[in-house]
XYZ file of C-alpha atoms in Angstrom:
699
model
C 143.054 175.831 67.777
C 144.639 177.678 70.662
C 146.540 180.809 69.619
C 149.095 182.134 72.037
C 150.924 185.466 71.693
C 154.640 184.945 72.325
C 156.144 186.737 75.282
C 159.254 188.776 74.458
C 161.790 189.373 77.194
C 164.992 191.391 76.945
C 168.150 189.779 78.185
C 170.349 192.812 79.018
C 168.601 194.596 81.960
C 168.422 191.571 84.220
C 168.722 187.778 84.115
C 165.629 186.133 82.751
C 164.491 182.714 81.557
C 166.196 181.471 78.418
C 164.433 181.839 75.083
C 162.647 178.748 73.873
C 164.155 176.982 70.911
C 162.106 176.279 67.767
C 160.157 173.017 68.020
C 161.729 171.245 65.076
C 165.295 171.830 66.176
C 167.058 169.180 68.194
C 169.988 169.271 70.593
C 173.567 168.693 69.516
C 175.291 165.375 70.154
C 177.261 166.888 73.011
C 174.158 167.452 75.088
C 171.532 170.079 75.601
C 173.883 173.105 75.732
C 174.760 175.013 72.577
C 175.777 178.563 71.585
C 173.211 180.872 70.054
C 175.411 181.383 67.017
C 175.099 177.621 66.309
C 171.329 177.718 66.229
C 171.143 178.602 62.543
C 167.875 180.416 63.128
C 167.921 182.034 59.701
C 167.649 178.603 58.084
C 165.000 177.334 60.467
C 161.547 176.539 59.149
C 160.013 178.678 61.897
C 162.423 181.637 61.784
C 161.646 185.079 60.382
C 163.446 186.182 57.170
C 166.943 187.606 57.677
C 166.248 190.695 55.617
C 167.874 193.805 57.159
C 164.658 195.701 56.611
C 162.887 193.508 59.155
C 163.774 193.644 62.801
C 163.980 190.351 64.670
C 161.259 189.946 67.248
C 163.719 188.616 69.802
C 167.358 189.725 70.248
C 170.017 187.388 71.635
C 173.111 188.149 73.632
C 175.870 186.068 71.953
C 177.574 185.540 75.308
C 174.575 183.742 76.828
C 174.217 179.986 76.425
C 170.855 178.582 75.467
C 169.552 175.532 77.317
C 166.683 173.547 75.831
C 163.931 173.516 78.420
C 161.110 171.910 76.496
C 160.452 170.540 73.012
C 157.256 172.599 72.950
C 158.153 176.152 72.011
C 156.470 176.977 68.713
C 154.064 179.538 70.063
C 151.285 181.472 68.433
C 151.395 179.685 65.051
C 148.338 178.636 63.149
C 147.411 175.147 62.039
C 148.215 176.128 58.449
C 151.744 177.149 59.391
C 152.398 173.999 61.404
C 150.891 171.860 58.652
C 153.399 173.330 56.207
C 156.214 172.754 58.691
C 155.222 169.118 59.126
C 155.054 168.624 55.372
C 158.472 170.145 54.839
C 159.976 168.112 57.694
C 158.644 164.861 56.191
C 159.939 165.759 52.733
C 163.320 166.731 54.145
C 163.476 163.424 56.026
C 162.924 161.502 52.802
C 165.857 163.433 51.277
C 168.145 162.526 54.159
C 167.777 165.562 56.454
C 165.957 164.237 59.534
C 166.721 166.966 62.068
C 163.285 168.567 62.034
C 161.626 165.186 61.501
C 163.276 163.709 64.605
C 162.408 166.750 66.689
C 158.793 166.476 65.539
C 158.631 162.900 66.799
C 159.533 164.087 70.285
C 156.303 166.080 70.392
C 154.308 162.845 70.622
C 156.577 160.619 72.691
C 155.357 160.653 76.331
C 157.685 162.103 78.930
C 159.142 159.639 81.378
C 158.845 160.132 85.107
C 161.406 162.703 86.215
C 161.662 164.501 82.870
C 161.940 168.228 83.373
C 163.439 168.042 86.888
C 166.652 169.733 85.775
C 164.645 172.503 84.159
C 162.674 172.946 87.347
C 165.848 173.254 89.432
C 167.286 175.866 87.084
C 164.034 177.779 87.134
C 164.232 177.868 90.933
C 167.692 179.414 90.671
C 166.827 181.985 87.997
C 163.590 183.428 89.318
C 160.870 183.519 91.911
C 159.051 180.288 92.590
C 155.673 181.847 91.853
C 156.766 183.236 88.515
C 158.478 179.975 87.536
C 155.381 178.012 88.442
C 153.287 180.268 86.275
C 155.756 179.878 83.417
C 155.684 176.119 83.722
C 151.911 176.039 83.750
C 151.868 178.343 80.747
C 154.373 176.152 78.901
C 152.419 173.022 79.748
C 149.179 174.570 78.509
C 150.905 175.623 75.294
C 152.392 172.142 74.927
C 148.978 170.537 75.283
C 147.466 172.878 72.701
C 150.339 172.392 70.277
C 150.233 168.593 70.661
C 146.729 168.616 69.264
C 147.740 171.088 66.558
C 150.593 168.851 65.469
C 148.269 165.852 65.537
C 145.885 167.647 63.191
C 148.797 168.682 60.977
C 150.124 165.112 60.736
C 146.584 163.898 60.021
C 146.408 166.201 57.007
C 149.716 164.751 55.758
C 148.974 161.027 56.124
C 149.340 160.542 52.376
C 153.018 161.494 52.775
C 153.757 159.039 55.577
C 154.980 156.174 53.418
C 158.454 155.408 54.707
C 157.806 157.303 57.935
C 157.260 154.358 60.274
C 159.193 155.960 63.111
C 156.893 158.996 63.090
C 153.808 156.772 62.999
C 155.220 154.756 65.877
C 155.804 157.950 67.850
C 152.219 159.141 67.307
C 150.872 155.719 68.295
C 152.864 155.915 71.544
C 151.141 159.164 72.474
C 149.215 159.327 75.768
C 145.862 159.903 74.093
C 143.364 157.963 76.186
C 143.262 160.298 79.186
C 143.057 163.617 77.337
C 139.968 165.719 76.658
C 137.259 164.517 74.300
C 138.219 166.835 71.452
C 141.760 165.428 71.445
C 140.491 161.850 71.594
C 138.208 162.476 68.632
C 141.069 164.047 66.694
C 143.318 161.085 67.535
C 140.758 158.496 66.451
C 140.241 160.489 63.263
C 144.016 160.355 62.691
C 143.973 156.558 63.088
C 141.182 156.235 60.554
C 142.885 158.527 58.031
C 146.198 156.749 58.528
C 144.937 153.228 57.823
C 142.846 154.477 54.908
C 145.793 156.183 53.235
C 148.554 153.832 54.402
C 147.077 150.348 54.759
C 150.437 148.916 55.736
C 150.008 150.499 59.176
C 146.676 148.774 59.891
C 148.249 145.923 61.864
C 150.386 148.290 63.920
C 147.403 150.478 64.789
C 145.222 147.504 65.765
C 148.024 146.021 67.862
C 148.244 149.285 69.803
C 144.499 149.269 70.443
C 144.222 145.557 71.298
C 147.144 146.016 73.676
C 144.724 147.971 75.846
C 142.439 144.902 76.019
C 144.748 143.627 78.755
C 143.590 146.537 80.860
C 144.216 150.264 80.792
C 146.332 151.691 83.560
C 144.534 153.714 86.177
C 147.182 156.419 85.783
C 146.297 156.832 82.093
C 143.203 158.721 83.196
C 145.152 161.065 85.481
C 147.145 163.191 83.044
C 148.300 166.637 84.267
C 146.127 169.458 83.017
C 143.201 167.220 82.063
C 140.061 166.155 83.946
C 140.220 162.692 85.481
C 138.908 159.893 83.278
C 137.571 156.659 84.776
C 138.909 153.296 83.731
C 135.577 152.400 82.142
C 135.735 155.564 80.035
C 139.280 154.751 78.995
C 138.241 151.269 77.871
C 135.237 152.687 76.061
C 137.492 155.040 74.093
C 139.597 152.089 72.954
C 136.519 150.343 71.608
C 135.279 153.522 69.908
C 138.591 153.606 68.041
C 138.397 149.936 67.049
C 134.811 150.343 65.882
C 135.766 153.380 63.798
C 138.464 151.402 62.016
C 136.134 148.483 61.345
C 133.498 150.860 60.002
C 135.790 152.461 57.453
C 137.712 149.261 56.589
C 135.401 146.231 56.912
C 138.186 143.875 55.827
C 140.134 144.882 58.943
C 138.222 142.177 60.827
C 140.556 139.490 59.484
C 143.635 141.318 60.714
C 141.954 142.073 64.026
C 141.102 138.395 64.522
C 144.743 137.416 64.075
C 145.910 140.100 66.499
C 143.477 139.233 69.295
C 144.666 135.650 68.929
C 148.333 136.605 69.279
C 147.655 138.994 72.170
C 145.663 136.520 74.279
C 147.200 136.147 77.773
C 149.550 133.230 78.341
C 148.293 130.290 80.390
C 150.356 131.238 83.440
C 149.117 134.833 83.542
C 146.775 135.919 86.292
C 143.040 135.452 86.554
C 142.615 139.238 86.351
C 144.565 139.396 83.084
C 142.422 136.659 81.522
C 139.126 138.042 82.752
C 139.922 141.587 81.599
C 140.968 140.411 78.148
C 137.983 138.101 77.697
C 135.558 140.797 78.848
C 137.018 143.130 76.235
C 136.615 140.446 73.569
C 132.967 140.035 74.516
C 132.490 143.806 74.384
C 134.096 143.744 70.936
C 131.303 141.473 69.696
C 128.729 144.203 70.360
C 129.929 146.120 67.323
C 131.772 143.340 65.458
C 129.363 140.355 65.500
C 131.103 138.959 62.432
C 133.964 137.961 64.761
C 131.738 135.943 67.096
C 132.846 132.550 65.829
C 136.544 133.489 65.935
C 136.312 135.010 69.404
C 134.433 132.135 71.015
C 136.693 129.617 69.305
C 139.771 131.421 70.623
C 138.430 131.569 74.177
C 137.502 127.874 74.106
C 140.889 126.885 72.722
C 142.796 128.737 75.441
C 140.384 127.556 78.121
C 140.993 123.912 77.212
C 144.741 124.437 77.562
C 144.272 125.948 81.020
C 141.886 123.100 81.878
C 144.350 120.366 80.971
C 147.284 122.008 82.740
C 145.179 122.598 85.837
C 144.209 118.930 85.927
C 147.833 117.847 85.542
C 148.806 120.090 88.444
C 145.965 118.765 90.619
C 146.929 115.172 89.862
C 150.437 115.914 91.117
C 149.091 117.002 94.503
C 147.934 114.872 97.373
C 144.158 114.303 97.298
C 143.701 116.034 100.657
C 145.629 119.085 99.441
C 143.597 119.239 96.217
C 140.369 119.035 98.220
C 141.594 121.784 100.544
C 142.287 124.029 97.538
C 138.740 123.614 96.242
C 137.343 124.270 99.715
C 139.456 127.421 100.076
C 138.220 128.746 96.731
C 134.638 128.080 97.761
C 135.121 130.010 100.995
C 136.832 132.890 99.196
C 133.996 133.139 96.699
C 131.424 133.267 99.479
C 133.205 135.997 101.442
C 133.969 138.391 98.587
C 132.528 139.203 95.183
C 134.107 137.134 92.463
C 133.817 139.880 89.845
C 136.573 142.474 89.676
C 135.280 145.982 89.066
C 138.571 146.854 87.452
C 139.272 149.886 89.636
C 142.119 148.385 91.635
C 145.442 150.180 91.697
C 148.205 149.307 89.264
C 150.354 148.128 92.167
C 147.986 145.333 93.223
C 149.557 142.726 90.964
C 153.032 143.701 92.122
C 151.965 143.253 95.734
C 150.574 139.833 94.884
C 153.861 138.806 93.272
C 155.772 140.049 96.323
C 153.611 137.945 98.626
C 154.208 134.849 96.481
C 157.960 135.405 96.529
C 157.914 135.100 100.316
C 156.553 131.518 100.169
C 158.607 128.332 100.085
C 158.617 126.084 97.012
C 155.808 123.754 98.139
C 153.611 126.670 99.156
C 154.300 128.381 95.839
C 153.264 125.253 93.969
C 150.034 124.967 95.936
C 149.387 128.699 95.491
C 149.964 128.316 91.749
C 147.481 125.445 91.508
C 144.919 127.397 93.511
C 145.342 130.368 91.184
C 144.831 128.092 88.166
C 141.652 126.605 89.627
C 140.278 130.056 90.457
C 141.123 131.279 86.966
C 139.480 128.284 85.299
C 136.447 128.600 87.537
C 136.007 132.320 86.850
C 136.400 131.989 83.078
C 133.899 129.132 82.855
C 131.426 130.971 85.048
C 131.744 133.955 82.717
C 131.253 131.790 79.619
C 128.145 130.153 81.052
C 126.695 133.608 81.677
C 127.653 134.766 78.165
C 126.115 131.777 76.374
C 123.011 131.627 78.557
C 121.041 134.494 76.924
C 121.302 132.768 73.555
C 119.336 129.819 74.960
C 116.559 131.660 76.770
C 114.361 130.406 73.940
C 116.009 127.086 73.053
C 113.827 126.723 69.966
C 114.923 130.048 68.480
C 117.198 130.452 65.488
C 119.660 132.234 67.766
C 119.904 129.183 70.031
C 120.302 126.840 67.065
C 123.131 128.889 65.597
C 124.930 129.201 68.912
C 124.691 125.479 69.560
C 126.158 124.852 66.106
C 129.056 127.051 67.198
C 129.463 125.033 70.395
C 129.366 121.774 68.435
C 132.077 123.097 66.158
C 134.250 123.917 69.173
C 133.563 120.449 70.537
C 134.688 118.651 67.389
C 137.710 120.825 66.605
C 139.015 121.777 70.046
C 137.554 119.858 72.983
C 137.241 116.330 71.602
C 140.830 116.051 70.282
C 142.253 117.340 73.582
C 143.328 114.520 75.853
C 141.565 114.594 79.204
C 139.841 117.938 79.057
C 138.096 118.066 82.417
C 135.602 120.922 82.651
C 135.320 122.876 79.400
C 133.014 120.266 77.856
C 130.344 121.019 80.448
C 129.332 123.962 78.283
C 127.988 121.347 75.845
C 126.600 119.234 78.666
C 124.585 122.146 80.064
C 123.264 123.772 76.925
C 122.575 120.522 75.063
C 119.979 119.723 77.714
C 117.987 122.907 77.093
C 115.794 121.143 74.510
C 115.135 117.597 73.303
C 116.350 118.356 69.795
C 119.651 119.628 71.219
C 120.031 116.405 73.219
C 119.494 114.416 70.023
C 121.914 116.613 68.114
C 124.759 116.247 70.589
C 124.234 112.516 71.162
C 123.951 111.976 67.413
C 127.188 113.864 66.773
C 129.055 111.749 69.332
C 127.646 108.521 67.889
C 128.508 109.525 64.330
C 132.099 110.333 65.301
C 132.441 107.127 67.301
C 131.543 104.938 64.321
C 133.308 106.961 61.617
C 136.085 104.636 60.445
C 137.841 107.510 58.685
C 138.564 109.104 62.070
C 141.652 108.236 64.145
C 141.067 105.533 66.738
C 141.654 107.933 69.616
C 138.871 110.226 68.333
C 136.444 107.302 68.027
C 137.237 106.124 71.547
C 136.866 109.610 72.976
C 133.557 110.095 71.140
C 132.246 106.867 72.635
C 133.228 108.086 76.100
C 131.437 111.399 75.547
C 128.316 109.649 74.288
C 128.178 107.265 77.248
C 128.942 109.953 79.809
C 126.345 112.355 78.405
C 123.573 109.746 78.257
C 124.444 108.403 81.694
C 124.842 111.739 83.500
C 122.386 114.039 81.733
C 119.309 114.352 83.924
C 117.268 115.790 81.044
C 118.191 112.932 78.710
C 114.835 111.188 78.440
C 114.464 107.396 78.855
C 113.597 106.926 75.189
C 116.948 108.529 74.265
C 118.755 106.128 76.582
C 117.049 103.180 74.898
C 117.690 104.498 71.411
C 121.394 105.010 72.104
C 121.650 101.607 73.771
C 120.021 99.937 70.771
C 122.186 101.856 68.279
C 125.408 100.905 70.025
C 124.245 97.315 70.359
C 123.522 96.957 66.642
C 126.914 98.441 65.730
C 128.641 96.047 68.121
C 126.834 93.110 66.484
C 128.131 94.227 63.102
C 131.716 94.592 64.293
C 131.581 91.258 66.104
C 130.179 89.466 63.049
C 132.906 90.907 60.830
C 135.829 90.018 63.089
C 134.952 87.089 65.340
C 135.993 84.340 62.919
C 139.506 85.726 62.503
C 139.917 86.946 66.073
C 142.736 85.275 68.012
C 141.860 86.976 71.295
C 141.368 90.376 72.949
C 143.382 93.068 71.146
C 142.803 96.736 71.939
C 144.778 98.028 68.987
C 142.864 96.007 66.409
C 139.329 96.276 67.847
C 139.505 99.593 69.707
C 136.080 100.813 68.538
C 134.411 97.587 69.664
C 135.875 97.855 73.150
C 135.205 101.581 73.496
C 131.546 101.127 72.585
C 131.188 98.101 74.859
C 132.569 100.112 77.757
C 130.071 102.825 76.863
C 127.217 100.306 77.187
C 128.476 99.078 80.540
C 128.705 102.630 81.870
C 125.238 103.555 80.638
C 123.830 100.402 82.192
C 125.349 101.220 85.587
C 123.665 104.624 85.717
C 120.509 104.234 83.662
C 119.483 100.583 84.027
C 116.095 101.752 85.348
C 115.401 103.307 81.923
C 116.099 99.948 80.262
C 113.159 98.329 82.040
C 109.761 98.056 80.444
C 107.542 101.040 81.330
C 105.096 98.681 83.037
C 107.693 97.861 85.680
C 106.825 100.272 88.468
C 108.291 99.511 91.864
C 109.287 101.045 95.146
C 113.062 101.423 95.133
C 113.107 101.253 98.912
C 111.856 97.678 98.648
C 114.863 95.468 97.970
C 112.571 92.550 97.126
C 111.435 94.451 94.040
C 114.780 93.747 92.425
C 114.269 90.033 92.059
C 114.700 88.831 88.492
C 111.087 87.700 88.111
C 109.927 91.202 89.016
C 112.077 93.046 86.435
C 111.335 92.989 82.730
C 113.930 94.394 80.336
C 113.150 95.948 76.996
C 113.773 93.590 74.064
C 117.358 92.939 72.968
C 119.053 94.587 75.986
C 120.063 91.374 77.702
C 120.697 89.497 74.448
C 122.895 92.242 73.011
C 125.068 92.484 76.092
C 125.346 88.703 76.395
C 126.527 88.289 72.774
C 128.985 91.124 73.169
C 130.467 90.096 76.509
C 130.868 86.434 75.617
C 132.250 87.004 72.145
C 135.727 85.909 71.165
C 136.838 89.550 71.319
C 136.367 89.267 75.105
C 135.682 92.952 75.940
C 135.613 92.430 79.732
C 139.342 91.777 79.582
C 139.973 95.045 77.735
C 137.451 97.413 79.307
C 138.553 99.368 82.343
C 138.525 97.061 85.424
C 136.634 99.570 87.655
C 133.805 99.798 85.104
C 133.722 96.022 84.639
C 133.685 95.507 88.392
C 130.760 97.849 88.958
C 128.788 96.327 86.086
C 129.426 92.821 87.400
C 128.100 93.692 90.871
C 124.971 95.425 89.592
C 124.190 92.777 86.956
C 124.516 89.992 89.530
C 122.409 91.811 92.121
C 119.623 92.487 89.609
C 119.922 88.905 88.348
C 120.405 90.443 84.931
C 123.581 88.559 84.018
C 126.336 86.550 85.693
C 129.843 87.457 84.494
C 132.049 86.480 87.436
C 132.970 83.089 85.964
C 134.250 84.884 82.853
C 136.243 87.295 85.016
C 137.863 84.321 86.763
C 138.859 82.890 83.387
C 140.200 86.254 82.251
C 142.603 86.309 85.188
C 144.655 83.684 83.396
C 144.803 85.607 80.090
C 147.916 87.644 79.321
C 146.950 90.405 76.932
C 150.428 90.939 75.522
C 150.258 87.576 73.747
C 147.386 88.802 71.584
C 148.458 92.395 71.004
C 149.548 93.087 67.434
C 152.088 95.606 66.290
C 150.781 98.702 64.591
C 150.056 98.051 60.945
C 151.387 94.465 61.154
C 150.185 91.078 62.289
C 153.188 90.312 64.487
C 152.974 89.733 68.215
C 153.683 92.965 70.059
C 156.530 93.073 72.536
C 155.651 95.739 75.083
C 159.051 95.729 76.724
C 159.108 96.502 80.437
C 155.377 97.057 80.512
C 154.524 93.938 78.558
C 153.385 91.935 81.559
C 151.101 94.689 82.856
C 147.589 94.294 81.448
C 146.769 97.940 82.141
C 148.994 98.864 79.193
C 146.519 97.084 76.933
C 143.244 98.186 78.523
C 140.979 101.175 78.127
C 141.156 104.143 80.451
C 138.228 104.787 82.763
C 137.775 108.211 81.194
C 134.260 109.613 81.172
C 134.338 113.355 80.485
C 131.211 114.252 82.464
C 132.351 112.818 85.763
C 131.537 115.075 88.738
C 132.193 118.768 88.232
C 134.644 120.124 90.800
C 134.914 123.889 90.222
C 133.105 125.465 93.178
C 131.743 128.718 91.709
C 130.692 127.741 88.182
C 129.301 124.455 89.497
C 125.979 126.216 90.024
C 125.265 126.057 86.304
C 125.144 122.264 86.031
C 123.847 121.137 89.425
C 120.292 120.744 88.124
C 121.456 118.989 84.957
C 123.354 116.179 86.608
C 122.475 112.578 87.468
C 124.029 111.713 90.810
C 124.862 108.131 91.608
C 121.976 106.284 93.255
C 122.729 103.306 95.400
C 120.799 100.101 94.865
C 118.944 98.731 97.904
C 120.497 95.481 99.005
C 123.769 96.100 97.172
C 126.602 97.328 99.398
C 124.013 98.287 101.986
C 126.595 99.769 104.301
C 127.794 102.134 101.596
C 124.455 103.414 100.372
C 124.903 106.719 102.171
C 128.153 107.440 100.329
C 126.133 108.562 97.321
C 128.007 109.659 94.255
C 131.426 109.248 95.834
C 131.367 105.473 95.622
C 130.858 105.111 91.896
C 133.041 108.115 91.101
C 135.896 106.795 93.189
C 135.484 103.421 91.523
C 135.637 105.032 88.106
C 138.470 107.458 88.781
C 140.928 105.208 90.631
C 142.865 102.471 88.852
C 142.225 99.004 90.283
C 144.117 95.829 89.489
C 142.323 92.978 87.761
C 143.038 90.772 90.763
C 140.956 93.134 92.915
C 138.047 92.728 90.541
C 138.195 88.972 90.862
C 138.354 89.234 94.638
C 135.228 91.362 94.635
C 133.500 88.697 92.619
C 134.492 85.956 95.005
C 133.225 87.976 97.965
C 129.859 88.525 96.277
C 129.513 84.878 95.493
């Protein structure tokens, strides 16, 4: 504790600085000016007794007005004295006298910019600049020492703080991060004592600390009279405080989990805000591993929301503009480091906002989309790097547990989200680290796809994930492709056998699982038909003659299963997405695997609305204005592992991905287009009439 001997100055010989007022006395309502005879010093907690036998240490001229210069003026008093003052002020507050209590709160509330300017001007008038500067420095030093003393005094009185929320709030608003280490330790000790004695304040304390997860201000480490503190040190102090609270109150983890959820940046906030917050959450897991599941689940949930909104925004832009945005991000990432070291000035975001305000509406929209893509890209790149160490040994217990966590996120967050575009590649990448992980993910998708207790939309989405994973996963072995193909085929036979006799015609609402799984088979066939050949069939793919029917031998049941399914009364080729059907028809005809163009010609004359039933009833569905459009009654061409577009994080999945391989002799002129041809076919809606035209051209 710093002990300071008060300086006594006489007022009569010459003008001198005004006497400081006791700390727990506040100004009158009329302002900061009051007469000395109104000070009621005899009744003050800090005043000396009014006994005539004792001479006052300071004499006052009753004609001189006293101006309050600083709330810090209790000089030379011990911790024991101040502790008693704090206790009495709290007790008086509870009895209705809050004068000293309110003044005590001002000790902790940070000064705003400009506070003390009037005092400085008056000092310049009353004395020499050098002397005034020394006085100010002395007062500031005393204030700093007394702030800590009052903090220690309040800490010793935490048991009395019930009903003193305003005082607690004032202490929590204190500029504590940038002060010396002894003060920081005392402050963290106060937080621990407070939540131990007054559990009702736990949420408020944690909210204050988690608020710093958004980033501590650079200026917080530049407090007058204290050594500079780096931003990393400031952040570290926040985490030391959080760890201390979790150590003394283990159950605080539940409250902390709720708070970090509520404090997560909004979707439209900047990339820097998201990255800073997520990095702090990951740092939190170093000392609070029990929150790992909650933290990763939260990040995934918010990432999916950003993912979907980003895709909606990209879809609203012209394709050339969207491509230019991705190219610009790629160039930016190559010319500067993508990781922010966090030491930028606090004005950087304001400058960015100012530059955006100068753009027109179209430019703002494009800039907003670009920011969203960069943000999504950076967050996913960070998550890949965070998850990666868990899978260094894919057969370890650590890898197994983490993949279970990812599977949980997939089932609860990613799968139910309509058209998530990139988040699911976390599963795609890490599921291919080991054969048992491939089986686990494919098995989960298959189980969900055939679970009749699940909503139809979940079963359809699961089928799309299964097909896309098997088709696009380069580490998915041929035997897995065959196993999945056989499993889907047997399930389709069961569904067909149960419904074909009563089927009136193609009906997506009634037989949605059948159509979703059929489309999955068609998609898998387009990409992995080579794995459906007998192992003895070895051929040179550059030799187009090798693709003659007599030279290709398919594993048992592949051709028969697809034939029964396609030519069933449920007529899946009328319901499945036309681009997928078109691609399958071309490949099957070229390989002399199957001829489906006659069926496609027949399907041109079928109007799906005549077979569509109303939900929960057997009546014919009237689709209104869209009733004559077959696309309203057909499956989407949605395959969640279509090409990955984010330029920076793309590096994680490049070696995991099956690119489209052209077939010699089929569309020979387009063989060099590579993956773009099939992806464009899949992603762009095509009318059924176009499919028939393609068939006629091939014939």
